[in-house]
Amino acid sequence: MWMPVMVSAILVLMSCVQDRQIDENSASPEWISIEGNSFVNESGETVVFQGVNIRDPHNLEEEGHWTRSHFREASAWGASVIRLPVHPPSWRTRGEEGYLALIDQAVEWARELELYLILDWHSIGNLKMERFQHEMYITSIEETTSFWNTVSKHYADEPVVLMYELYNEPTISGENFGTMSWEEWKSINEDLIRVIRQNHPASIIGVAGFNWAYDLTPVKNAPINASGIVYISHPYPQKREAPWEEQWEADWGYVAENYPVFLTEVGFALPEEEGAHIPVKGDETYGKALVDFAKERGISWVVWCFDPDWSPYMFTDWDYTPTRQGIFFKEVMSGK
């Protein structure tokens, strides 16, 4: 009687090995570059990305959720890109070598699943005056420069790493953040770009506008003095009142006529939903308006957040039970 059991076990083992071989032999993502206002692959085809943010890898690893299956689930929802928000204190706590090991894992999983990654230095505030929204965002120009120097050396030959997003959400709004002109912010970014380009000349680099990475109006008269630049906006529903489209066009949409625009944080939470806060309160009306607006202009986007604890959530538990925004964006990313 043991023979059928043994044969069955062998077949299961062979199946697992074949699955693993399929992953290991999957096509490596093509290099992506910029032509005009578009992302293009090695065949010259235009690529528009849709994907998700996940929690800081350091936090996910501490809580036991830094796994390949998490990336596989994001892929199953239709994501083509995942944004990794690296908080400065997490980078310091784990250390360069330890944190790079986490990103290396993400690169391996992304390659197997044919995904791309955005690396985001996740701070909020005024980098010039070192005034930040919360202690989790405290950093400095010196540390930010060191981070990008290290990261761009490490991933210069890695096509999976789509973009370096220099700074998550610069803002000078309110008395607590001090002052900084666009020219000063432009200069800070151009200094960081020069450091990265010494290590990774063909890198794609994301630059965010003021007002928590919403406002790109200064780009019209004073664009970043470098090639290969993507402009970043975070147009959450309460940044403007509905109807949004005309205001979006004036604030950041017009930039897509000449440069790639990437909305690296979008999303909504129902007003009554746990974790709902300004500026994310909204519903599918906002979601549809945003998706249609972006589609008409070839603008890429990633949703915040593929997580049950970082609001606005896309799911409610680690069984990946979707929220309303999770249902909406899953259907969009899956082509439904």
Short mmCIF file of C-alpha atoms in Angstrom, two decimals, residues 48-335:
data_model
loop_
_atom_site.label_atom_id
_atom_site.label_comp_id
_atom_site.label_asym_id
_atom_site.label_seq_id
_atom_site.Cartn_x
_atom_site.Cartn_y
_atom_site.Cartn_z
CA VAL A 48 1.81 52.91 -18.05
CA PHE A 49 2.20 51.57 -14.52
CA GLN A 50 -0.52 50.75 -12.02
CA GLY A 51 0.33 49.34 -8.64
CA VAL A 52 0.42 49.63 -4.88
CA ASN A 53 2.35 50.98 -1.95
CA ILE A 54 3.25 48.56 0.81
CA ARG A 55 4.31 49.24 4.38
CA ASP A 56 7.95 50.04 5.18
CA PRO A 57 9.84 46.73 4.64
CA HIS A 58 11.47 47.09 8.06
CA ASN A 59 8.07 47.18 9.77
CA LEU A 60 6.72 44.31 7.68
CA GLU A 61 9.74 42.16 8.51
CA GLU A 62 9.44 42.88 12.24
CA GLU A 63 5.80 41.77 12.20
CA GLY A 64 6.36 38.66 10.08
CA HIS A 65 4.72 39.89 6.89
CA TRP A 66 7.81 40.51 4.77
CA THR A 67 7.16 37.56 2.46
CA ARG A 68 7.12 36.59 -1.17
CA SER A 69 3.43 35.72 -0.81
CA HIS A 70 2.69 39.39 -0.01
CA PHE A 71 4.26 40.41 -3.31
CA ARG A 72 2.49 37.55 -5.09
CA GLU A 73 -0.85 38.78 -3.73
CA ALA A 74 -0.16 42.31 -5.00
CA SER A 75 0.62 40.84 -8.40
CA ALA A 76 -2.58 38.78 -8.30
CA TRP A 77 -4.53 42.00 -7.70
CA GLY A 78 -3.09 43.30 -10.96
CA ALA A 79 -0.19 45.46 -9.76
CA SER A 80 2.71 45.98 -12.16
CA VAL A 81 4.79 48.03 -9.71
CA ILE A 82 5.26 48.19 -5.93
CA ARG A 83 6.46 51.27 -4.06
CA LEU A 84 8.72 50.67 -1.05
CA PRO A 85 8.57 53.56 1.48
CA VAL A 86 11.88 53.66 3.36
CA HIS A 87 11.56 55.75 6.54
CA PRO A 88 14.82 57.35 7.71
CA PRO A 89 14.63 55.92 11.27
CA SER A 90 14.08 52.43 9.83
CA TRP A 91 17.15 52.86 7.62
CA ARG A 92 19.19 53.92 10.65
CA THR A 93 17.83 51.20 12.94
CA ARG A 94 18.52 48.33 10.56
CA GLY A 95 21.70 49.80 9.12
CA GLU A 96 22.68 50.05 5.47
CA GLU A 97 23.68 46.41 5.07
CA GLY A 98 20.62 45.10 6.87
CA TYR A 99 18.17 47.30 5.01
CA LEU A 100 19.73 46.63 1.61
CA ALA A 101 19.26 42.92 2.34
CA LEU A 102 15.51 43.56 2.63
CA ILE A 103 15.40 45.48 -0.65
CA ASP A 104 17.47 42.74 -2.28
CA GLN A 105 14.74 40.29 -1.27
CA ALA A 106 12.13 42.59 -2.78
CA VAL A 107 14.14 42.74 -6.01
CA GLU A 108 14.30 38.94 -6.17
CA TRP A 109 10.56 38.54 -5.56
CA ALA A 110 9.71 41.31 -8.01
CA ARG A 111 11.86 39.71 -10.70
CA GLU A 112 10.20 36.33 -10.21
CA LEU A 113 6.74 37.93 -10.39
CA GLU A 114 7.63 40.32 -13.24
CA LEU A 115 7.05 43.42 -11.14
CA TYR A 116 8.92 46.70 -10.89
CA LEU A 117 9.89 48.60 -7.73
CA ILE A 118 9.94 52.27 -6.73
CA LEU A 119 12.35 53.15 -3.93
CA ASP A 120 11.00 56.08 -1.91
CA TRP A 121 12.86 58.06 0.78
CA HIS A 122 9.79 58.46 2.96
CA SER A 123 10.03 61.75 4.82
CA ILE A 124 7.50 64.58 5.16
CA GLY A 125 8.45 68.19 5.78
CA ASN A 126 10.99 70.88 4.93
CA LEU A 127 14.31 69.20 4.19
CA LYS A 128 16.19 72.49 3.86
CA MET A 129 15.26 73.70 7.37
CA GLU A 130 14.97 70.17 8.81
CA ARG A 131 11.43 70.68 10.07
CA PHE A 132 9.33 67.54 9.82
CA GLN A 133 5.77 66.43 10.40
CA HIS A 134 6.68 63.67 12.86
CA GLU A 135 9.78 62.14 14.40
CA MET A 136 9.49 59.17 12.02
CA TYR A 137 10.36 61.58 9.18
CA ILE A 138 13.42 63.23 10.73
CA THR A 139 16.40 63.25 8.40
CA SER A 140 18.89 65.72 6.89
CA ILE A 141 20.29 66.65 3.51
CA GLU A 142 23.48 64.84 4.51
CA GLU A 143 21.66 61.60 5.38
CA THR A 144 19.41 61.86 2.32
CA THR A 145 22.46 62.28 0.07
CA SER A 146 24.21 59.33 1.73
CA PHE A 147 21.11 57.16 1.29
CA TRP A 148 20.83 57.86 -2.42
CA ASN A 149 24.56 57.46 -2.97
CA THR A 150 24.43 54.02 -1.33
CA VAL A 151 21.24 52.88 -3.03
CA SER A 152 22.15 54.08 -6.53
CA LYS A 153 25.51 52.29 -6.36
CA HIS A 154 23.83 49.08 -5.21
CA TYR A 155 21.05 49.00 -7.83
CA ALA A 156 22.71 50.62 -10.84
CA ASP A 157 22.57 47.35 -12.79
CA GLU A 158 19.09 46.30 -11.70
CA PRO A 159 16.21 46.86 -14.17
CA VAL A 160 13.64 45.78 -11.57
CA VAL A 161 14.27 49.07 -9.73
CA LEU A 162 12.20 51.37 -11.90
CA MET A 163 12.61 54.69 -10.13
CA TYR A 164 14.35 56.51 -7.29
CA GLU A 165 11.82 58.83 -5.62
CA LEU A 166 14.02 61.45 -3.97
CA TYR A 167 11.72 62.68 -1.21
CA ASN A 168 8.20 61.61 -0.33
CA GLU A 169 6.26 64.76 0.59
CA PRO A 170 7.98 68.15 0.73
CA THR A 171 5.87 70.85 2.31
CA ILE A 172 6.21 74.41 3.56
CA SER A 173 2.55 74.82 4.47
CA GLY A 174 1.90 76.23 7.93
CA GLU A 175 4.13 77.90 10.49
CA ASN A 176 5.79 74.70 11.72
CA PHE A 177 7.54 73.89 8.46
CA GLY A 178 9.41 77.15 7.89
CA THR A 179 10.17 78.48 4.44
CA MET A 180 11.74 77.15 1.25
CA SER A 181 11.43 78.50 -2.27
CA TRP A 182 10.94 76.32 -5.34
CA GLU A 183 14.38 77.41 -6.52
CA GLU A 184 15.89 76.15 -3.26
CA TRP A 185 14.00 72.87 -3.49
CA LYS A 186 14.97 72.56 -7.14
CA SER A 187 18.64 73.03 -6.23
CA ILE A 188 18.47 70.39 -3.47
CA ASN A 189 16.98 67.88 -5.90
CA GLU A 190 19.50 68.68 -8.62
CA ASP A 191 22.35 68.08 -6.15
CA LEU A 192 20.87 64.67 -5.27
CA ILE A 193 20.40 63.86 -8.95
CA ARG A 194 24.06 64.57 -9.65
CA VAL A 195 25.10 62.14 -6.90
CA ILE A 196 22.83 59.40 -8.24
CA ARG A 197 23.85 59.91 -11.86
CA GLN A 198 27.52 59.45 -10.98
CA ASN A 199 26.61 55.90 -9.96
CA HIS A 200 23.65 55.19 -12.23
CA PRO A 201 23.71 57.41 -15.33
CA ALA A 202 20.52 55.99 -16.88
CA SER A 203 18.47 56.17 -13.69
CA ILE A 204 14.86 57.37 -13.64
CA ILE A 205 14.38 59.87 -10.83
CA GLY A 206 11.17 61.16 -9.27
CA VAL A 207 10.82 64.73 -7.98
CA ALA A 208 7.81 65.79 -5.90
CA GLY A 209 6.12 69.17 -5.64
CA PHE A 210 5.13 71.14 -2.54
CA ASN A 211 1.91 70.82 -0.51
CA TRP A 212 2.62 67.25 0.56
CA ALA A 213 3.71 66.32 -2.96
CA TYR A 214 0.62 67.69 -4.65
CA ASP A 215 1.48 71.00 -6.34
CA LEU A 216 3.54 70.95 -9.54
CA THR A 217 2.65 74.43 -10.78
CA PRO A 218 6.26 75.74 -10.47
CA VAL A 219 7.45 73.17 -13.03
CA LYS A 220 5.90 75.28 -15.78
CA ASN A 221 8.51 78.03 -15.43
CA ALA A 222 11.33 76.24 -13.64
CA PRO A 223 11.61 72.52 -14.44
CA ILE A 224 14.38 70.41 -12.96
CA ASN A 225 17.58 70.90 -14.92
CA ALA A 226 18.18 67.24 -15.76
CA SER A 227 16.92 64.56 -18.12
CA GLY A 228 15.16 61.35 -17.11
CA ILE A 229 12.98 63.13 -14.55
CA VAL A 230 9.50 62.04 -13.48
CA TYR A 231 7.30 64.51 -11.64
CA ILE A 232 5.43 63.22 -8.61
CA SER A 233 2.01 64.20 -7.27
CA HIS A 234 -0.23 62.79 -4.49
CA PRO A 235 -3.75 63.92 -5.46
CA TYR A 236 -5.84 62.56 -2.60
CA PRO A 237 -9.57 63.39 -2.80
CA GLN A 238 -9.57 66.30 -0.34
CA LYS A 239 -6.64 68.17 -1.88
CA ARG A 240 -9.29 69.83 -4.04
CA GLU A 241 -13.10 69.87 -4.02
CA ALA A 242 -15.11 68.02 -6.64
CA PRO A 243 -15.34 68.33 -9.54
CA TRP A 244 -11.59 67.74 -9.54
CA GLU A 245 -10.55 67.55 -13.17
CA GLU A 246 -10.06 71.22 -14.04
CA GLN A 247 -8.11 71.83 -10.84
CA TRP A 248 -5.99 68.69 -11.31
CA GLU A 249 -5.11 69.86 -14.81
CA ALA A 250 -3.94 73.24 -13.52
CA ASP A 251 -2.08 71.85 -10.49
CA TRP A 252 -0.21 68.88 -11.97
CA GLY A 253 -1.97 67.32 -14.97
CA TYR A 254 -0.57 69.83 -17.46
CA VAL A 255 2.96 68.57 -16.70
CA ALA A 256 2.14 65.29 -18.48
CA GLU A 257 2.14 67.16 -21.80
CA ASN A 258 5.94 67.32 -21.67
CA TYR A 259 7.18 65.01 -18.89
CA PRO A 260 6.20 61.70 -17.31
CA VAL A 261 3.96 62.16 -14.27
CA PHE A 262 3.63 59.47 -11.63
CA LEU A 263 0.99 59.63 -8.89
CA THR A 264 2.88 57.68 -6.25
CA GLU A 265 0.10 57.97 -3.67
CA VAL A 266 -3.59 57.86 -4.50
CA GLY A 267 -6.49 56.32 -2.65
CA PHE A 268 -9.56 56.92 -0.55
CA ALA A 269 -11.22 55.91 2.71
CA LEU A 270 -14.93 56.18 3.35
CA PRO A 271 -15.56 58.95 5.92
CA GLU A 272 -16.92 56.44 8.43
CA GLU A 273 -14.09 53.98 7.87
CA GLU A 274 -11.49 53.35 10.56
CA GLY A 275 -8.36 55.35 9.84
CA ALA A 276 -10.10 57.88 7.61
CA HIS A 277 -8.43 61.28 7.85
CA ILE A 278 -7.87 64.46 5.86
CA PRO A 279 -7.06 64.43 2.93
CA VAL A 280 -8.10 60.85 2.04
CA LYS A 281 -11.85 60.86 2.79
CA GLY A 282 -13.72 59.96 -0.38
CA ASP A 283 -15.28 57.14 -2.34
CA GLU A 284 -15.42 55.50 -5.78
CA THR A 285 -16.56 58.76 -7.37
CA TYR A 286 -13.07 60.12 -6.74
CA GLY A 287 -11.50 56.82 -7.76
CA LYS A 288 -13.21 56.75 -11.14
CA ALA A 289 -12.48 60.42 -11.82
CA LEU A 290 -8.80 59.90 -11.01
CA VAL A 291 -8.40 56.70 -13.01
CA ASP A 292 -10.10 58.23 -16.06
CA PHE A 293 -8.09 61.45 -15.79
CA ALA A 294 -4.82 59.51 -15.58
CA LYS A 295 -5.74 57.14 -18.41
CA GLU A 296 -6.49 60.01 -20.79
CA ARG A 297 -3.00 61.43 -20.17
CA GLY A 298 -0.95 58.23 -19.87
CA ILE A 299 -0.21 58.93 -16.21
CA SER A 300 0.97 56.09 -13.95
CA TRP A 301 -0.21 55.61 -10.36
CA VAL A 302 0.14 53.49 -7.22
CA VAL A 303 -2.44 53.14 -4.46
CA TRP A 304 -1.84 53.75 -0.77
CA CYS A 305 -1.84 51.28 0.89
CA PHE A 306 -1.65 47.52 0.34
CA ASP A 307 -1.87 46.93 4.06
CA PRO A 308 -4.53 46.42 6.78
CA ASP A 309 -3.02 48.96 9.21
CA TRP A 310 -1.69 51.90 7.17
CA SER A 311 -4.67 54.00 6.07
CA PRO A 312 -6.31 54.29 3.63
CA TYR A 313 -6.26 50.48 3.68
CA MET A 314 -6.78 48.27 0.64
CA PHE A 315 -7.70 45.25 2.78
CA THR A 316 -8.79 44.65 6.37
CA ASP A 317 -6.83 41.57 7.44
CA TRP A 318 -4.01 39.29 6.36
CA ASP A 319 -6.50 37.12 4.51
CA TYR A 320 -6.58 40.12 2.12
CA THR A 321 -10.27 40.87 2.57
CA PRO A 322 -10.64 44.00 0.43
CA THR A 323 -12.02 47.33 1.58
CA ARG A 324 -14.19 49.41 -0.74
CA GLN A 325 -11.12 51.10 -2.18
CA GLY A 326 -9.43 47.71 -2.40
CA ILE A 327 -12.33 46.33 -4.43
CA PHE A 328 -12.32 49.38 -6.70
CA PHE A 329 -8.60 49.46 -7.49
CA LYS A 330 -8.31 45.67 -7.74
CA GLU A 331 -10.95 45.72 -10.46
CA VAL A 332 -9.18 48.54 -12.28
CA MET A 333 -5.73 46.93 -12.09
CA SER A 334 -7.17 43.57 -13.16
CA GLY A 335 -8.75 45.17 -16.23
#
